[in-house]
Short mmCIF file of C-alpha atoms and ligand atoms in Angstrom, two decimals:
data_model
loop_
_atom_site.label_atom_id
_atom_site.label_comp_id
_atom_site.label_asym_id
_atom_site.label_seq_id
_atom_site.Cartn_x
_atom_site.Cartn_y
_atom_site.Cartn_z
CA MET A 56 1.40 -13.57 17.10
CA ALA A 57 -1.73 -12.58 18.96
CA TYR A 58 -3.59 -12.79 15.59
CA GLN A 59 -3.03 -16.62 15.00
CA ASP A 60 -3.79 -17.27 18.65
CA ILE A 61 -7.07 -15.42 18.98
CA ARG A 62 -8.02 -16.60 15.40
CA ALA A 63 -7.68 -20.25 16.62
CA ARG A 64 -9.59 -19.68 19.99
CA VAL A 65 -12.46 -18.01 17.90
CA ASP A 66 -12.56 -20.96 15.67
CA ALA A 67 -12.30 -23.57 18.55
CA ALA A 68 -15.20 -21.97 20.39
CA ALA A 69 -17.37 -21.94 17.00
CA ARG A 70 -16.52 -25.75 16.69
CA ARG A 71 -17.73 -26.35 20.33
CA ALA A 72 -20.91 -24.28 19.60
CA GLY A 73 -21.55 -25.79 16.31
CA HIS A 74 -21.76 -22.73 14.25
CA ALA A 75 -19.71 -20.29 12.51
CA ALA A 76 -18.22 -17.05 14.02
CA THR A 77 -16.82 -14.22 12.31
CA LEU A 78 -14.02 -12.00 13.82
CA VAL A 79 -14.31 -8.35 13.59
CA ALA A 80 -10.82 -6.90 14.51
CA VAL A 81 -11.52 -3.57 16.31
CA SER A 82 -8.77 -1.31 15.28
CA LYS A 83 -9.76 1.96 16.83
CA THR A 84 -6.85 4.14 17.85
CA LYS A 85 -4.50 1.64 16.14
CA PRO A 86 -2.36 2.87 13.41
CA VAL A 87 -2.79 2.00 9.87
CA ALA A 88 0.48 -0.13 9.74
CA ALA A 89 -1.15 -2.40 12.27
CA ILE A 90 -4.33 -3.00 10.15
CA ARG A 91 -2.20 -3.65 7.13
CA ALA A 92 -0.16 -6.26 9.11
CA MET A 93 -3.43 -8.01 10.21
CA ALA A 94 -4.87 -7.87 6.84
CA ALA A 95 -1.66 -9.69 5.46
CA LEU A 96 -2.27 -12.58 7.90
CA GLY A 97 -5.80 -12.99 6.35
CA GLN A 98 -8.14 -10.72 8.47
CA ARG A 99 -10.82 -9.03 6.22
CA ALA A 100 -13.40 -7.33 8.75
CA PHE A 101 -12.17 -4.34 10.79
CA GLY A 102 -14.38 -2.40 13.24
CA GLU A 103 -13.98 1.33 14.09
CA ASN A 104 -15.77 3.80 16.43
CA TYR A 105 -14.94 7.15 15.31
CA ILE A 106 -15.99 8.33 11.74
CA GLN A 107 -13.14 10.91 11.14
CA GLU A 108 -10.53 8.25 12.19
CA ALA A 109 -12.05 5.65 10.02
CA VAL A 110 -12.49 7.62 7.11
CA ALA A 111 -8.68 8.62 7.26
CA LYS A 112 -7.67 5.04 7.44
CA GLN A 113 -9.87 3.83 4.83
CA GLY A 114 -8.33 6.25 2.33
CA GLU A 115 -4.99 5.02 3.22
CA LEU A 116 -5.95 1.42 2.80
CA ARG A 117 -7.79 1.68 -0.50
CA ASP A 118 -5.56 -0.93 -2.00
CA LEU A 119 -6.78 -3.66 0.20
CA ALA A 120 -10.28 -5.36 -0.02
CA LEU A 121 -11.46 -4.88 3.56
CA GLU A 122 -14.86 -4.83 5.02
CA TRP A 123 -15.52 -1.93 7.53
CA HIS A 124 -17.83 -1.90 10.32
CA MET A 125 -19.01 0.98 12.27
CA ILE A 126 -19.32 -0.06 15.93
CA GLY A 127 -19.39 3.39 17.65
CA PRO A 128 -22.61 5.36 18.76
CA LEU A 129 -24.08 6.86 15.54
CA GLN A 130 -24.92 10.59 15.57
CA SER A 131 -27.61 11.70 13.09
CA ASN A 132 -25.16 14.31 11.46
CA LYS A 133 -22.77 11.20 10.61
CA CYS A 134 -25.41 9.00 8.67
CA ARG A 135 -24.17 10.05 5.39
CA GLU A 136 -20.54 9.11 5.94
CA VAL A 137 -21.51 5.80 7.60
CA SER A 138 -23.92 4.94 4.61
CA GLU A 139 -21.29 5.93 2.00
CA ARG A 140 -18.16 4.52 3.59
CA PHE A 141 -18.98 1.47 5.59
CA ASP A 142 -20.04 -2.07 4.54
CA TRP A 143 -21.89 -2.87 8.02
CA LEU A 144 -23.45 -0.63 10.85
CA GLN A 145 -23.73 -2.54 13.96
CA THR A 146 -25.07 0.37 16.25
CA LEU A 147 -28.49 1.42 14.77
CA ASP A 148 -30.80 2.01 17.85
CA ARG A 149 -33.38 4.54 16.64
CA GLU A 150 -35.84 4.80 13.69
CA LYS A 151 -35.05 8.37 13.34
CA LEU A 152 -31.75 7.55 11.49
CA VAL A 153 -33.17 5.03 9.19
CA PRO A 154 -34.30 7.41 6.26
CA ALA A 155 -30.99 9.16 6.03
CA LEU A 156 -29.01 5.95 5.94
CA HIS A 157 -31.21 4.74 3.39
CA ARG A 158 -31.18 7.76 1.16
CA TYR A 159 -27.36 8.18 1.40
CA ARG A 160 -26.44 4.58 0.41
CA PRO A 161 -24.73 5.09 -3.04
CA ALA A 162 -26.73 3.72 -5.88
CA GLY A 163 -23.93 1.29 -7.07
CA SER A 164 -23.35 -0.26 -3.65
CA PRO A 165 -25.23 -3.24 -2.02
CA PRO A 166 -27.22 -2.32 0.89
CA LEU A 167 -25.74 -1.19 4.20
CA ASN A 168 -25.88 -4.28 6.30
CA VAL A 169 -27.38 -3.31 9.69
CA LEU A 170 -27.42 -4.74 13.33
CA ILE A 171 -29.80 -3.21 15.79
CA GLN A 172 -27.85 -2.53 18.96
CA VAL A 173 -29.95 -3.70 22.14
CA ASN A 174 -29.34 -2.22 25.60
CA ILE A 175 -29.71 -5.71 27.24
CA ASP A 176 -28.40 -4.64 30.72
CA ALA A 177 -31.17 -1.96 31.24
CA GLU A 178 -29.33 -0.39 34.12
CA SER A 179 -26.47 0.52 31.97
CA SER A 180 -26.34 4.01 30.37
CA LYS A 181 -25.11 2.64 27.10
CA SER A 182 -26.76 3.27 23.84
CA GLY A 183 -29.06 0.71 22.27
CA CYS A 184 -32.84 0.40 22.09
CA ALA A 185 -34.87 -1.52 24.58
CA PRO A 186 -35.61 -5.22 23.73
CA GLU A 187 -39.38 -4.23 23.48
CA ALA A 188 -38.32 -1.92 20.59
CA VAL A 189 -36.51 -4.30 18.35
CA GLN A 190 -39.45 -5.44 16.48
CA THR A 191 -40.82 -2.23 15.38
CA LEU A 192 -37.42 -0.84 14.42
CA ALA A 193 -36.65 -4.00 12.48
CA GLU A 194 -39.91 -3.51 10.36
CA ASN A 195 -38.81 0.08 9.70
CA ILE A 196 -35.46 -0.93 8.62
CA ALA A 197 -36.87 -3.89 6.30
CA GLY A 198 -39.03 -1.29 4.52
CA HIS A 199 -35.95 0.35 3.23
CA SER A 200 -33.99 -0.86 0.08
CA GLY A 201 -30.81 0.75 1.03
CA LEU A 202 -30.38 -1.38 4.11
CA LYS A 203 -30.50 -4.82 4.70
CA LEU A 204 -31.24 -5.97 8.36
CA ARG A 205 -28.85 -8.86 9.37
CA GLY A 206 -29.48 -9.27 13.12
CA LEU A 207 -28.58 -7.81 16.49
CA MET A 208 -25.69 -6.50 18.53
CA ALA A 209 -25.01 -5.90 22.23
CA ILE A 210 -22.25 -4.58 24.54
CA PRO A 211 -23.40 -6.31 28.03
CA GLU A 212 -22.31 -4.75 31.09
CA PRO A 213 -18.42 -5.41 31.30
CA HIS A 214 -17.87 -5.69 35.09
CA ALA A 215 -20.78 -7.88 35.58
CA ASP A 216 -19.56 -11.43 36.83
CA GLY A 217 -19.40 -14.43 34.38
CA ALA A 218 -22.94 -15.70 35.35
CA ARG A 219 -24.66 -12.32 34.79
CA ARG A 220 -22.72 -11.78 31.50
CA GLY A 221 -23.98 -15.35 30.59
CA ASP A 222 -27.51 -14.07 31.22
CA ALA A 223 -27.22 -11.01 29.02
CA PHE A 224 -25.89 -13.41 26.30
CA ARG A 225 -28.67 -15.77 26.67
CA ALA A 226 -31.31 -12.95 26.71
CA MET A 227 -29.72 -11.60 23.50
CA ARG A 228 -29.97 -15.29 21.70
CA GLN A 229 -33.72 -15.39 22.74
CA LEU A 230 -34.46 -12.12 20.99
CA TYR A 231 -32.28 -13.17 18.24
CA SER A 232 -34.45 -16.25 17.69
CA GLY A 233 -37.53 -14.22 17.70
CA LEU A 234 -36.22 -11.97 15.07
CA GLN A 235 -35.21 -14.76 12.81
CA ALA A 236 -38.61 -16.04 13.12
CA ALA A 237 -40.21 -12.80 11.92
CA PHE A 238 -37.79 -11.62 9.22
CA ALA A 239 -35.77 -13.28 6.39
CA GLY A 240 -32.12 -13.04 6.18
CA ILE A 241 -31.20 -12.62 9.80
CA ASP A 242 -27.98 -14.34 10.46
CA THR A 243 -25.93 -12.14 12.61
CA LEU A 244 -25.77 -11.94 16.46
CA SER A 245 -22.72 -9.78 17.22
CA MET A 246 -21.62 -9.98 21.15
CA GLY A 247 -18.29 -10.79 22.83
CA MET A 248 -15.16 -8.90 23.14
CA SER A 249 -11.63 -9.42 24.42
CA GLU A 250 -12.76 -10.76 27.83
CA ASP A 251 -15.56 -12.79 27.11
CA PHE A 252 -15.85 -13.87 23.23
CA GLU A 253 -15.49 -17.56 23.95
CA LEU A 254 -18.30 -17.41 26.17
CA ALA A 255 -20.18 -15.30 23.88
CA ILE A 256 -19.69 -17.67 20.89
CA GLU A 257 -20.66 -20.72 23.24
CA GLU A 258 -23.95 -18.94 23.92
CA GLY A 259 -24.80 -18.18 20.43
CA ALA A 260 -22.57 -15.22 18.85
CA THR A 261 -22.07 -15.60 15.21
CA MET A 262 -19.87 -12.40 15.35
CA VAL A 263 -17.31 -11.32 18.04
CA ARG A 264 -15.55 -7.88 18.18
CA ILE A 265 -11.94 -7.99 19.39
CA GLY A 266 -9.56 -5.28 20.01
CA THR A 267 -7.25 -5.38 23.02
CA ALA A 268 -6.55 -9.20 22.64
CA LEU A 269 -5.35 -8.43 19.11
CA PHE A 270 -3.78 -5.05 19.01
CA GLY A 271 -2.71 -4.80 22.75
CA ALA A 272 -4.18 -2.06 25.24
CA ARG A 273 -5.35 1.09 23.93
CA GLN A 274 -4.08 4.45 25.29
C1 PLP B 5 -13.81 -0.97 21.58
C2 PLP B 5 -14.83 -2.12 21.28
C3 PLP B 5 -14.79 -3.30 21.17
C4 PLP B 5 -13.37 -3.94 21.48
O1 PLP B 5 -13.26 -4.15 22.76
P1 PLP B 5 -11.98 -4.91 23.46
O2 PLP B 5 -12.35 -5.07 24.86
O3 PLP B 5 -10.80 -4.04 23.13
O4 PLP B 5 -11.74 -6.28 22.58
C5 PLP B 5 -15.77 -4.13 20.83
N1 PLP B 5 -16.96 -3.65 20.67
C6 PLP B 5 -17.28 -2.22 20.67
C7 PLP B 5 -18.62 -1.57 20.46
C8 PLP B 5 -16.41 -1.43 20.94
O5 PLP B 5 -16.40 -0.05 21.16
#
């Protein structure tokens, strides 16, 4: 099955790189049964992009101890649902959302794990903050006890050639090192998807987000 194969490739790349790499299975648009089957093989972390879809799936999968990652762009009117229902938010890119995320984190829950999304290919129209804005945003997050800053996330330009993608990964790694020097508890660099996860791990990713290679193409 695809899962065992991808899992083995992630682990092999991590061994070559000399550090651990967490696999987040990106299950957007895929049915609950597919998530359940992968959970039965030992997968724990799942990534979703759309809140309504994610909340419905979480309800049906309540009997499993899964870890949910929000990886889609975050709208301000969704802060409450994200903070109440997810374990990780990988796409925080502006200060405006920080107070609401903090306020809505349920009292009995551990802090929401947060990654700052960086728009590392400046010419793309993707969300994410500018590299220069990371430090200020990180300070803001660190001042809120409902949130726990864990690191950075990026979606480098998909159509860039391999060398250019390598450049983006290296730029992210450098930013990540700077963040680690300035803040405690920074242990996660999330980059790499179905097409490039091995390269991303070799360039320093400690977390990869894989959809298509695990679940097949999306409609
Ligand atoms: C959909 C998505 C992925 C997975 O992409 P694949 O190419 O299917 O592996 C990873 N990260 C983010 C942010 C996504 O939206």
